[in-house]
Short mmCIF file of C-alpha atoms in Angstrom, two decimals:
data_model
loop_
_atom_site.label_atom_id
_atom_site.label_comp_id
_atom_site.label_asym_id
_atom_site.label_seq_id
_atom_site.Cartn_x
_atom_site.Cartn_y
_atom_site.Cartn_z
CA MET K 1 22.37 -15.22 -69.82
CA GLY K 2 22.83 -17.02 -73.12
CA ASP K 3 20.98 -18.15 -76.19
CA TYR K 4 17.76 -20.04 -76.55
CA VAL K 5 17.84 -23.69 -77.58
CA VAL K 6 15.02 -24.90 -79.82
CA VAL K 7 14.42 -28.65 -79.97
CA ILE K 8 11.95 -30.01 -82.51
CA ASN K 9 10.41 -33.49 -82.88
CA ALA K 10 10.64 -34.13 -79.13
CA LYS K 11 7.85 -36.70 -79.39
CA ASP K 12 10.14 -38.95 -81.46
CA VAL K 13 12.62 -39.56 -78.64
CA ALA K 14 13.66 -43.22 -78.44
CA LEU K 15 14.74 -45.24 -75.44
CA THR K 16 16.90 -48.34 -75.47
CA GLY K 17 16.01 -51.68 -73.97
CA LYS K 18 12.80 -52.04 -71.96
CA LYS K 19 12.83 -48.47 -70.64
CA SER K 20 9.78 -47.47 -72.67
CA THR K 21 7.66 -49.99 -70.73
CA GLN K 22 9.48 -49.94 -67.38
CA LYS K 23 10.37 -46.27 -66.80
CA GLU K 24 7.86 -44.51 -64.54
CA TYR K 25 7.09 -40.85 -63.99
CA MET K 26 5.50 -40.05 -60.64
CA TRP K 27 4.03 -36.87 -59.18
CA HIS K 28 1.67 -35.99 -56.38
CA SER K 29 -1.06 -33.36 -56.36
CA GLY K 30 -0.84 -32.77 -52.62
CA TYR K 31 -4.28 -34.17 -51.92
CA PRO K 32 -4.92 -37.55 -50.29
CA GLY K 33 -4.77 -40.21 -52.97
CA GLY K 34 -3.33 -37.70 -55.42
CA GLN K 35 -0.30 -39.71 -56.49
CA THR K 36 -0.12 -40.35 -60.23
CA VAL K 37 2.27 -42.84 -61.81
CA LEU K 38 2.58 -43.18 -65.58
CA LYS K 39 4.81 -45.39 -67.70
CA PHE K 40 6.90 -43.69 -70.38
CA ASP K 41 4.59 -44.76 -73.22
CA LYS K 42 1.49 -43.21 -71.64
CA PHE K 43 3.41 -40.17 -70.38
CA ILE K 44 4.73 -39.25 -73.82
CA GLU K 45 1.21 -39.58 -75.27
CA ARG K 46 -0.15 -37.06 -72.73
CA HIS K 47 2.86 -34.72 -72.60
CA PRO K 48 5.11 -35.20 -75.67
CA THR K 49 7.84 -32.78 -74.57
CA GLU K 50 8.00 -33.47 -70.83
CA PRO K 51 10.28 -36.57 -70.80
CA LEU K 52 13.00 -34.66 -72.64
CA LYS K 53 12.50 -31.60 -70.44
CA LYS K 54 12.77 -33.71 -67.28
CA ALA K 55 15.92 -35.39 -68.62
CA VAL K 56 17.60 -32.04 -69.34
CA TRP K 57 16.43 -30.66 -65.98
CA GLY K 58 18.07 -33.56 -64.17
CA MET K 59 21.38 -33.06 -65.99
CA MET K 60 21.65 -29.32 -65.36
CA PRO K 61 23.78 -27.93 -62.52
CA LYS K 62 21.78 -27.76 -59.31
CA GLY K 63 22.10 -24.03 -58.75
CA ASN K 64 20.03 -20.88 -58.58
CA LEU K 65 20.18 -20.29 -62.35
CA ARG K 66 18.75 -23.67 -63.30
CA LYS K 67 15.15 -22.44 -63.40
CA GLU K 68 16.07 -19.45 -65.55
CA GLN K 69 18.14 -21.59 -67.89
CA ILE K 70 15.42 -24.19 -68.40
CA HIS K 71 13.09 -21.41 -69.57
CA ARG K 72 15.48 -20.87 -72.47
CA LEU K 73 14.95 -24.45 -73.62
CA LYS K 74 12.10 -24.46 -76.14
CA LEU K 75 10.73 -27.94 -76.84
CA PHE K 76 8.24 -28.74 -79.60
CA ALA K 77 6.58 -32.09 -80.27
CA GLY K 78 6.53 -31.60 -84.04
CA SER K 79 8.71 -29.79 -86.54
CA ASP K 80 6.61 -26.59 -86.58
CA HIS K 81 7.64 -23.85 -84.17
CA PRO K 82 7.35 -20.04 -83.96
CA TYR K 83 11.12 -19.47 -83.74
CA ALA K 84 11.94 -20.43 -87.35
CA SER K 85 12.80 -16.85 -88.32
CA ASN K 86 15.08 -16.36 -85.29
CA ILE K 87 17.34 -19.37 -85.79
CA VAL K 88 20.76 -18.24 -86.89
CA LYS K 89 22.58 -21.56 -86.82
CA SER K 90 21.32 -25.11 -86.75
CA TYR K 91 23.31 -28.07 -85.54
CA ILE K 92 24.21 -30.41 -88.35
CA PRO K 93 27.10 -32.72 -87.46
CA GLU K 94 29.91 -32.60 -89.99
CA PRO K 95 31.20 -35.91 -91.32
CA VAL K 96 34.45 -37.04 -89.78
CA VAL K 97 37.21 -37.78 -92.26
CA ALA K 98 40.16 -39.90 -91.18
CA VAL K 99 43.49 -38.34 -92.10
CA LYS K 100 46.63 -40.43 -92.24
CA THR K 101 49.49 -38.75 -90.43
CA GLU K 102 53.15 -39.31 -91.06
CA THR K 103 55.05 -41.15 -88.39
CA VAL K 104 58.33 -39.76 -87.15
CA ALA K 105 61.03 -42.36 -87.70
CA ASP K 106 63.73 -40.57 -85.74
CA ASN K 107 62.61 -38.62 -82.69
CA SER K 108 66.12 -37.82 -81.45
CA ALA K 109 65.71 -34.15 -82.40
CA LEU K 110 62.56 -33.98 -80.30
CA GLN K 111 64.23 -35.65 -77.32
CA ALA K 112 67.24 -33.33 -77.56
CA SER K 113 65.00 -30.27 -77.27
CA LEU K 114 63.33 -31.51 -74.08
CA PRO K 115 64.83 -30.77 -70.65
CA PRO K 116 66.25 -33.73 -68.73
CA PRO K 117 63.77 -35.51 -66.47
CA VAL K 118 63.66 -34.49 -62.83
CA LYS K 119 64.46 -37.25 -60.37
CA ILE K 120 62.76 -37.08 -57.01
CA LYS K 121 63.90 -39.32 -54.20
CA PHE K 122 61.62 -39.98 -51.30
CA GLY K 123 63.43 -40.73 -48.07
CA LYS K 124 62.28 -42.83 -45.19
CA ARG K 125 60.62 -41.13 -42.25
CA ALA K 126 62.97 -40.20 -39.48
CA LYS K 127 62.60 -42.35 -36.40
CA LYS K 128 61.90 -40.58 -33.14
#
């Protein structure tokens, strides 16, 4: 099925623009008058990991395995979690170094090794 993904500091997620005050999360309990609507700011105070979980849920393929795969996503509001001893590899992006490449002044040897281009002619439709 795959590995587990552990995400820490989920409460520190940041949104751009006015999304933190305009984005709404809505759910319904099933009872009359049971609709609840919360803005992002209030929602993340109540449930610090849910906005990120809902975002990942919405981006996953809409298939039968989605529910099983989302159970392998472990979200934690802070940096403390019980999976510290199980983590084999953590994601730390490596710095990108620009490398200057040499330009080929004469590409005639390259062109000679390529096959000649294929010419396709499209004719007009035959009249009936």
